[in-house]
CSV table of C-alpha atoms and ligand atoms in Angstrom, one decimal:
chain,number,residue,atom,x,y,z
A,24,MET,CA,35.8,-48.4,38.1
A,25,HIS,CA,38.1,-47.5,35.3
A,26,HIS,CA,36.9,-48.3,31.8
A,27,LYS,CA,39.7,-48.5,29.3
A,28,GLU,CA,38.9,-47.0,25.9
A,29,VAL,CA,39.5,-49.6,23.2
A,30,PHE,CA,39.8,-48.3,19.7
A,31,ILE,CA,39.5,-50.9,17.0
A,32,LEU,CA,39.9,-50.4,13.3
A,33,ALA,CA,38.2,-53.2,11.4
A,34,ILE,CA,38.3,-54.2,7.7
A,35,GLU,CA,35.6,-56.3,6.0
A,36,SER,CA,36.3,-57.5,2.4
A,37,SER,CA,34.6,-61.0,2.3
A,38,CYS,CA,32.5,-60.4,-0.7
A,39,ASP,CA,31.9,-57.4,-2.9
A,40,ASP,CA,31.8,-54.5,-0.4
A,41,THR,CA,35.0,-52.9,0.8
A,42,ALA,CA,34.4,-51.7,4.3
A,43,ALA,CA,36.2,-50.1,7.2
A,44,ALA,CA,35.0,-48.9,10.6
A,45,VAL,CA,36.4,-47.5,13.8
A,46,LEU,CA,34.8,-48.3,17.2
A,47,CYS,CA,35.5,-47.1,20.6
A,48,ASN,CA,34.3,-49.9,22.9
A,49,ASN,CA,30.7,-50.5,21.7
A,50,LYS,CA,30.3,-47.1,20.1
A,51,VAL,CA,30.7,-46.7,16.3
A,52,LEU,CA,32.8,-43.7,15.4
A,53,SER,CA,32.8,-44.3,11.7
A,54,ASN,CA,31.4,-47.0,9.4
A,55,VAL,CA,32.4,-46.7,5.7
A,56,VAL,CA,31.4,-49.0,2.9
A,57,ALA,CA,32.4,-48.8,-0.8
A,58,ARG,CA,29.9,-50.8,-2.8
A,59,GLN,CA,31.2,-52.3,-6.0
A,60,SER,CA,28.8,-51.6,-8.9
A,61,ILE,CA,30.9,-53.5,-11.4
A,62,HIS,CA,29.1,-56.8,-10.7
A,63,GLU,CA,25.6,-55.4,-11.7
A,64,GLU,CA,26.2,-56.0,-15.4
A,65,TYR,CA,27.2,-59.7,-14.7
A,66,GLY,CA,24.1,-60.6,-12.6
A,67,GLY,CA,26.3,-61.7,-9.7
A,68,VAL,CA,29.6,-61.2,-8.0
A,69,VAL,CA,32.6,-61.9,-10.2
A,70,PRO,CA,35.4,-63.0,-7.8
A,71,GLU,CA,38.4,-61.7,-9.8
A,72,LEU,CA,36.7,-58.3,-10.3
A,73,ALA,CA,35.8,-58.1,-6.6
A,74,SER,CA,39.4,-58.7,-5.4
A,75,ARG,CA,40.7,-56.1,-7.9
A,76,ALA,CA,38.2,-53.5,-6.7
A,77,HIS,CA,39.0,-54.3,-3.0
A,78,GLN,CA,42.7,-53.5,-3.8
A,79,GLN,CA,41.6,-50.1,-5.3
A,80,ASN,CA,39.2,-49.2,-2.5
A,81,ILE,CA,41.0,-50.4,0.6
A,82,VAL,CA,43.3,-47.5,1.2
A,83,PRO,CA,40.8,-44.7,0.6
A,84,VAL,CA,38.1,-46.5,2.6
A,85,ILE,CA,40.4,-47.0,5.6
A,86,ASP,CA,41.6,-43.4,5.4
A,87,MET,CA,38.1,-42.2,5.3
A,88,ALA,CA,37.1,-44.3,8.3
A,89,LEU,CA,40.0,-42.9,10.4
A,90,LYS,CA,39.2,-39.4,9.3
A,91,LYS,CA,35.5,-39.6,10.0
A,92,ALA,CA,36.2,-41.2,13.4
A,93,ASN,CA,38.7,-38.4,14.1
A,94,VAL,CA,41.2,-41.1,15.3
A,95,THR,CA,44.8,-41.3,14.4
A,96,LYS,CA,46.5,-44.6,13.6
A,97,ASN,CA,48.6,-44.2,16.8
A,98,GLN,CA,45.5,-44.2,19.0
A,99,LEU,CA,44.3,-47.6,17.7
A,100,SER,CA,44.3,-50.5,20.2
A,101,ALA,CA,44.0,-53.3,17.6
A,102,ILE,CA,43.4,-54.1,13.9
A,103,ALA,CA,40.6,-56.5,13.1
A,104,PHE,CA,39.7,-58.2,9.8
A,105,THR,CA,37.2,-60.7,8.4
A,106,GLN,CA,39.0,-64.1,8.3
A,107,GLY,CA,36.0,-65.9,6.6
A,108,PRO,CA,33.8,-67.2,5.3
A,109,GLY,CA,33.8,-65.5,1.9
A,110,LEU,CA,35.5,-65.4,-1.4
A,111,MET,CA,39.2,-66.3,-1.0
A,112,GLY,CA,40.6,-63.5,-3.3
A,113,SER,CA,38.5,-60.9,-1.6
A,114,LEU,CA,39.4,-62.1,2.0
A,115,LEU,CA,43.1,-62.1,1.1
A,116,VAL,CA,43.1,-58.3,0.3
A,117,GLY,CA,41.6,-57.4,3.8
A,118,THR,CA,43.7,-60.1,5.6
A,119,SER,CA,47.0,-59.0,4.1
A,120,PHE,CA,46.3,-55.3,4.6
A,121,ALA,CA,45.3,-55.9,8.3
A,122,LYS,CA,48.4,-57.9,8.9
A,123,SER,CA,50.7,-55.2,7.5
A,124,LEU,CA,49.0,-52.5,9.4
A,125,ALA,CA,49.1,-54.4,12.7
A,126,MET,CA,52.8,-55.1,12.1
A,127,ALA,CA,53.6,-51.5,11.2
A,128,LEU,CA,51.8,-50.1,14.2
A,129,ASP,CA,52.9,-53.0,16.5
A,130,ILE,CA,49.4,-53.6,17.9
A,131,PRO,CA,47.3,-56.8,18.2
A,132,LEU,CA,45.7,-58.4,15.2
A,133,ILE,CA,42.2,-59.9,15.6
A,134,ALA,CA,40.5,-62.3,13.2
A,135,VAL,CA,36.7,-62.3,13.1
A,136,ASN,CA,34.2,-64.8,11.7
A,137,HIS,CA,31.9,-62.9,9.4
A,138,MET,CA,28.8,-64.8,10.6
A,139,HIS,CA,29.6,-64.2,14.3
A,140,ALA,CA,29.9,-60.5,13.4
A,141,HIS,CA,26.4,-60.4,11.8
A,142,ILE,CA,25.1,-61.7,15.2
A,143,LEU,CA,27.3,-59.6,17.4
A,144,ALA,CA,26.3,-56.4,15.5
A,145,HIS,CA,23.4,-56.4,18.1
A,146,PHE,CA,25.9,-55.3,20.8
A,147,ILE,CA,26.7,-52.0,19.1
A,148,ASP,CA,25.4,-49.1,21.2
A,149,GLU,CA,22.6,-47.4,19.3
A,150,LYS,CA,19.9,-45.2,20.7
A,151,GLY,CA,16.6,-47.0,20.7
A,152,PHE,CA,18.1,-50.5,20.1
A,153,ASP,CA,18.3,-53.0,23.0
A,154,LYS,CA,20.9,-55.6,23.3
A,155,PRO,CA,19.9,-59.3,23.6
A,156,THR,CA,20.9,-61.3,26.7
A,157,PHE,CA,22.3,-64.8,26.5
A,158,PRO,CA,21.0,-67.3,25.4
A,159,PHE,CA,19.2,-66.0,22.4
A,160,LEU,CA,18.4,-67.3,18.9
A,161,ALA,CA,19.8,-65.6,15.8
A,162,LEU,CA,18.4,-66.0,12.3
A,163,THR,CA,21.3,-65.1,10.0
A,164,ILE,CA,20.1,-64.6,6.5
A,165,SER,CA,22.4,-63.4,3.7
A,166,GLY,CA,23.6,-64.0,0.2
A,167,GLY,CA,25.7,-66.9,1.4
A,168,HIS,CA,24.0,-68.1,4.6
A,169,THR,CA,20.8,-69.1,6.1
A,170,GLN,CA,21.2,-70.3,9.7
A,171,ILE,CA,19.4,-70.5,13.0
A,172,VAL,CA,22.0,-70.1,15.7
A,173,LYS,CA,21.7,-70.7,19.4
A,174,VAL,CA,23.9,-68.0,20.9
A,175,ASN,CA,25.1,-69.0,24.4
A,176,ASP,CA,27.8,-66.4,24.7
A,177,PHE,CA,29.9,-64.1,22.6
A,178,PHE,CA,31.8,-66.9,21.0
A,179,ASN,CA,29.9,-69.9,22.1
A,180,MET,CA,27.3,-70.4,19.3
A,181,GLU,CA,25.7,-73.5,17.9
A,182,ILE,CA,24.1,-73.8,14.5
A,183,ILE,CA,20.8,-75.6,15.1
A,184,GLY,CA,19.5,-75.2,11.5
A,185,GLU,CA,20.9,-74.2,8.2
A,186,THR,CA,20.2,-74.4,4.5
A,187,THR,CA,20.9,-77.6,2.7
A,188,ASP,CA,21.3,-75.8,-0.7
A,189,ASP,CA,20.7,-72.2,-1.6
A,190,ALA,CA,20.9,-69.3,0.9
A,191,VAL,CA,17.7,-67.2,1.3
A,192,GLY,CA,19.6,-64.2,-0.3
A,193,GLU,CA,20.2,-66.4,-3.4
A,194,ALA,CA,16.5,-67.2,-3.5
A,195,PHE,CA,15.8,-63.4,-3.7
A,196,ASP,CA,18.7,-62.7,-6.1
A,197,LYS,CA,17.8,-65.7,-8.4
A,198,THR,CA,14.2,-64.7,-8.5
A,199,ALA,CA,15.2,-61.2,-9.4
A,200,LYS,CA,17.4,-62.5,-12.2
A,201,ILE,CA,14.4,-64.6,-13.5
A,202,LEU,CA,12.4,-61.4,-13.5
A,203,GLY,CA,15.2,-59.5,-15.3
A,204,PHE,CA,16.1,-57.2,-12.4
A,205,PRO,CA,19.8,-56.2,-11.9
A,206,TYR,CA,22.0,-57.8,-9.2
A,207,PRO,CA,21.5,-57.8,-6.2
A,208,GLY,CA,17.8,-58.2,-6.6
A,209,GLY,CA,16.8,-58.6,-3.0
A,210,PRO,CA,16.2,-54.8,-2.4
A,211,LEU,CA,14.1,-54.5,-5.6
A,212,ILE,CA,11.9,-57.4,-4.8
A,213,ASP,CA,11.4,-55.8,-1.3
A,214,LEU,CA,10.4,-52.6,-3.0
A,215,PHE,CA,7.9,-54.1,-5.5
A,216,ALA,CA,6.5,-56.5,-2.9
A,217,ALA,CA,5.4,-53.6,-0.7
A,218,LYS,CA,2.9,-52.6,-3.4
A,219,GLY,CA,1.7,-56.1,-4.4
A,220,ASN,CA,-0.7,-58.8,-3.2
A,221,PRO,CA,1.2,-61.5,-1.3
A,222,LYS,CA,-1.7,-64.0,-1.8
A,223,LYS,CA,-2.0,-63.6,-5.6
A,224,TYR,CA,0.2,-66.5,-6.5
A,225,THR,CA,0.8,-69.5,-4.4
A,226,PHE,CA,4.1,-71.5,-4.2
A,227,THR,CA,4.7,-74.6,-2.1
A,228,LYS,CA,7.0,-74.8,0.8
A,229,PRO,CA,9.8,-77.4,0.7
A,230,LYS,CA,9.5,-80.4,2.9
A,231,VAL,CA,12.4,-80.4,5.3
A,232,SER,CA,11.5,-81.9,8.7
A,233,ASN,CA,14.1,-80.5,11.1
A,234,LEU,CA,15.3,-76.9,11.5
A,235,ASP,CA,17.1,-77.0,8.2
A,236,PHE,CA,16.1,-75.0,5.1
A,237,SER,CA,16.0,-75.6,1.4
A,238,PHE,CA,15.5,-72.9,-1.2
A,239,SER,CA,16.6,-74.5,-4.5
A,240,GLY,CA,13.2,-76.1,-5.2
A,241,LEU,CA,11.5,-72.8,-4.7
A,242,LYS,CA,13.7,-71.1,-7.3
A,243,THR,CA,12.8,-73.8,-9.8
A,244,GLN,CA,9.1,-73.4,-9.0
A,245,ILE,CA,9.4,-69.7,-9.6
A,246,LEU,CA,11.3,-70.2,-12.9
A,247,TYR,CA,8.7,-72.6,-14.3
A,248,PHE,CA,5.8,-70.4,-13.1
A,249,VAL,CA,7.3,-67.4,-14.9
A,250,GLN,CA,8.2,-69.3,-18.0
A,251,LYS,CA,4.7,-70.7,-18.3
A,252,ASN,CA,3.0,-67.4,-17.9
A,253,VAL,CA,5.4,-65.5,-20.2
A,254,LEU,CA,4.5,-68.0,-22.9
A,255,GLU,CA,0.9,-67.1,-22.6
A,256,ASN,CA,1.5,-63.4,-22.1
A,257,PRO,CA,4.9,-61.9,-23.1
A,258,ASN,CA,4.2,-58.9,-20.9
A,259,PHE,CA,3.4,-61.1,-17.8
A,260,ILE,CA,6.4,-59.9,-15.7
A,261,GLU,CA,5.9,-56.2,-16.4
A,262,GLU,CA,2.2,-56.3,-15.8
A,263,HIS,CA,2.4,-58.4,-12.6
A,264,LYS,CA,5.8,-57.8,-11.1
A,265,LYS,CA,4.4,-56.3,-7.8
A,266,ASP,CA,2.2,-59.3,-7.2
A,267,ILE,CA,4.9,-61.8,-8.2
A,268,CYS,CA,7.4,-60.1,-5.8
A,269,ALA,CA,4.9,-59.9,-3.0
A,270,SER,CA,4.0,-63.6,-3.4
A,271,VAL,CA,7.6,-64.8,-3.6
A,272,GLN,CA,8.5,-62.7,-0.5
A,273,ASN,CA,5.5,-64.1,1.3
A,274,ILE,CA,6.5,-67.7,0.8
A,275,ILE,CA,10.1,-67.0,1.8
A,276,ILE,CA,8.8,-65.3,5.0
A,277,GLU,CA,6.5,-68.2,5.7
A,278,ILE,CA,9.4,-70.7,5.4
A,279,LEU,CA,11.6,-68.6,7.7
A,280,MET,CA,8.9,-68.1,10.3
A,281,GLU,CA,7.9,-71.8,10.4
A,282,LYS,CA,11.5,-72.8,11.2
A,283,LEU,CA,11.8,-70.0,13.8
A,284,ASN,CA,8.6,-71.2,15.5
A,285,MET,CA,10.1,-74.7,15.6
A,286,ALA,CA,13.4,-73.5,17.0
A,287,VAL,CA,11.5,-71.6,19.8
A,288,ALA,CA,9.5,-74.6,20.6
A,289,GLN,CA,12.6,-76.8,20.7
A,290,THR,CA,14.8,-74.5,22.8
A,291,GLY,CA,12.3,-72.6,24.9
A,292,ILE,CA,14.2,-69.4,23.9
A,293,THR,CA,12.0,-66.5,22.9
A,294,GLN,CA,14.6,-63.8,22.3
A,295,ILE,CA,15.1,-63.7,18.5
A,296,ALA,CA,17.7,-61.6,16.7
A,297,ILE,CA,18.1,-61.3,12.9
A,298,GLY,CA,21.1,-60.4,11.0
A,299,GLY,CA,22.7,-60.5,7.5
A,300,GLY,CA,21.8,-58.7,4.3
A,301,VAL,CA,18.3,-60.2,4.0
A,302,SER,CA,17.4,-58.9,7.4
A,303,ALA,CA,17.1,-55.5,5.7
A,304,ASN,CA,13.9,-56.9,4.1
A,305,THR,CA,10.9,-54.8,5.3
A,306,GLY,CA,8.5,-57.7,5.1
A,307,ILE,CA,10.7,-59.9,7.2
A,308,ARG,CA,11.3,-57.1,9.7
A,309,LYS,CA,7.6,-56.4,10.0
A,310,THR,CA,6.6,-60.0,10.4
A,311,LEU,CA,9.2,-60.6,13.1
A,312,LYS,CA,8.2,-57.5,15.0
A,313,GLU,CA,4.6,-58.7,15.0
A,314,THR,CA,5.6,-61.9,17.0
A,315,GLU,CA,6.2,-59.6,20.0
A,316,THR,CA,2.5,-59.2,20.5
A,317,LYS,CA,1.4,-62.4,18.7
A,318,PHE,CA,3.7,-64.9,20.6
A,319,GLY,CA,5.3,-62.7,23.3
A,320,TRP,CA,8.8,-63.0,21.7
A,321,LYS,CA,11.4,-60.3,22.2
A,322,THR,CA,12.9,-59.4,18.9
A,323,PHE,CA,16.1,-57.7,17.9
A,324,ILE,CA,16.1,-56.1,14.5
A,325,PRO,CA,19.3,-54.3,13.4
A,326,LYS,CA,19.7,-50.8,12.2
A,327,PHE,CA,19.7,-50.9,8.4
A,328,GLU,CA,23.4,-50.0,8.1
A,329,TYR,CA,24.3,-53.1,10.1
A,330,THR,CA,22.3,-55.5,8.1
A,331,THR,CA,24.3,-55.8,4.8
A,332,ASP,CA,28.0,-56.3,5.0
A,333,ASN,CA,29.8,-53.7,7.0
A,334,ALA,CA,32.9,-53.3,9.2
A,335,ALA,CA,31.3,-52.0,12.3
A,336,MET,CA,30.0,-55.5,13.1
A,337,ILE,CA,33.5,-56.9,12.6
A,338,ALA,CA,34.9,-54.3,15.0
A,339,MET,CA,32.2,-55.1,17.5
A,340,ALA,CA,33.0,-58.8,17.4
A,341,ALA,CA,36.7,-58.0,17.6
A,342,HIS,CA,36.1,-55.8,20.7
A,343,TYR,CA,35.0,-58.9,22.7
A,344,LYS,CA,38.0,-60.9,21.4
A,345,TYR,CA,40.2,-58.0,22.5
A,346,LEU,CA,38.8,-58.2,26.0
A,347,GLU,CA,39.7,-61.9,26.1
A,348,GLY,CA,43.1,-61.3,24.6
A,349,ALA,CA,42.3,-63.5,21.6
A,350,PHE,CA,44.9,-62.2,19.2
A,351,GLU,CA,46.5,-63.7,16.1
A,352,SER,CA,50.1,-64.1,15.0
A,353,LEU,CA,51.1,-62.8,11.7
A,354,ALA,CA,51.0,-66.3,10.4
A,355,VAL,CA,47.1,-66.2,10.4
A,356,THR,CA,45.5,-66.9,7.0
A,357,ALA,CA,42.1,-66.2,5.5
A,358,SER,CA,39.7,-69.1,5.3
A,359,ALA,CA,36.9,-69.3,2.7
A,360,ARG,CA,34.9,-71.7,4.9
A,361,SER,CA,33.8,-70.9,8.4
A,362,ASN,CA,35.1,-72.8,11.4
A,363,TRP,CA,32.6,-72.4,14.2
B,430,KG4,O1,25.1,-60.0,4.3
B,430,KG4,P1,25.2,-59.5,2.8
B,430,KG4,O2,25.4,-58.1,2.5
B,430,KG4,O3,26.3,-60.3,2.1
B,430,KG4,C1,26.6,-61.7,2.3
B,430,KG4,O4,27.3,-62.0,3.3
B,430,KG4,O5,26.0,-62.5,1.5
B,430,KG4,O6,23.8,-60.0,2.1
B,430,KG4,C2,23.6,-59.8,0.7
B,430,KG4,C3,22.2,-60.3,0.4
B,430,KG4,C4,21.9,-60.3,-1.1
B,430,KG4,O7,21.4,-61.6,-1.5
B,430,KG4,C5,20.8,-59.2,-1.2
B,430,KG4,O8,19.9,-59.4,-2.3
B,430,KG4,C6,20.1,-59.4,0.1
B,430,KG4,O9,21.2,-59.6,1.0
B,430,KG4,N1,19.3,-58.2,0.5
B,430,KG4,C7,18.0,-58.3,0.5
B,430,KG4,C8,17.6,-56.9,0.9
B,430,KG4,N2,18.7,-56.2,1.0
B,430,KG4,C9,19.8,-57.0,0.7
B,430,KG4,N3,17.1,-59.3,0.4
B,430,KG4,C10,15.8,-59.0,0.5
B,430,KG4,N4,15.3,-57.7,0.8
B,430,KG4,C11,16.2,-56.7,1.0
B,430,KG4,N5,15.7,-55.5,1.4
B,431,ZN,ZN1,27.3,-60.9,5.3
């Protein structure tokens, strides 16, 4: 059987990272990310600064992706881009660039849903990483999303649970901000948590009866807890940051695992994939992995470079759209909200 080699250049610019990748079928040839450090001093992403940085980064990032892949523009089969969800000004930079490139090269243009891509990243060929089979459950956890998705096929996905307020990444980032850590705080909490006692401080879980999540109450609980203790001891954070981080991470993991257990009971599906920036968290990865022996689940934990925003996952999702001939006209626009 003849297998056509499909070369896809994908651009991801939905938030604060400018990324480009080249894939040949399911294989990553290059995966380049320019992280924007400008937002650190503001404690969060400033949309205007993000789109300006995307404009500065996009040409060198794409050039580097092509160079590292050792692929010329003329070899490309299609151009893919993140259509949404994300920040409008950021999405527009990638969308416009992808459109002009597809037009100039006269090749198909493919629009990708960022959240689909976080899930379809599991279909990238990587040594030592298995691919899930349909149907499976995906827990997508990022700075903007917290969802449990029933994945029936590449583009047939149902959200069966999601956050009613903050995303889990926001719970990490806002806790970090309360503790005076720079943005994004998730990775730092992860680091300190590894050296702390997860049972030192107890926080209460929100009461949400179905598969939905709520994290805004937890953030408030943590804020009051820290304020109260700092009043008694001004050095409270510095002296106890490891235990605080471990305890916060512990309650977040408990919340996520409780809902995953419910989702498994409800659907009978025991293949679980995680994706999104927060799936880089070592505590979450470890706890999920333990369910394989504990509950007999089969888990899919992405390689680190495919957890936080990247363009390889966009190219992977685009590959399956390419096979279906799901192309866009040049009239396609970015959309800040996701249309599943
Ligand atoms: O998927 P992503 O790169 O961007 C969005 O689409 O939002 O996710 C970014 C989020 C941030 O909230 C960041 O703090 C969090 O992922 N994050 C982590 C870790 N690494 C990144 N949270 C907890 N532990 C980590 N190791
Ligand atoms: Zn993301």
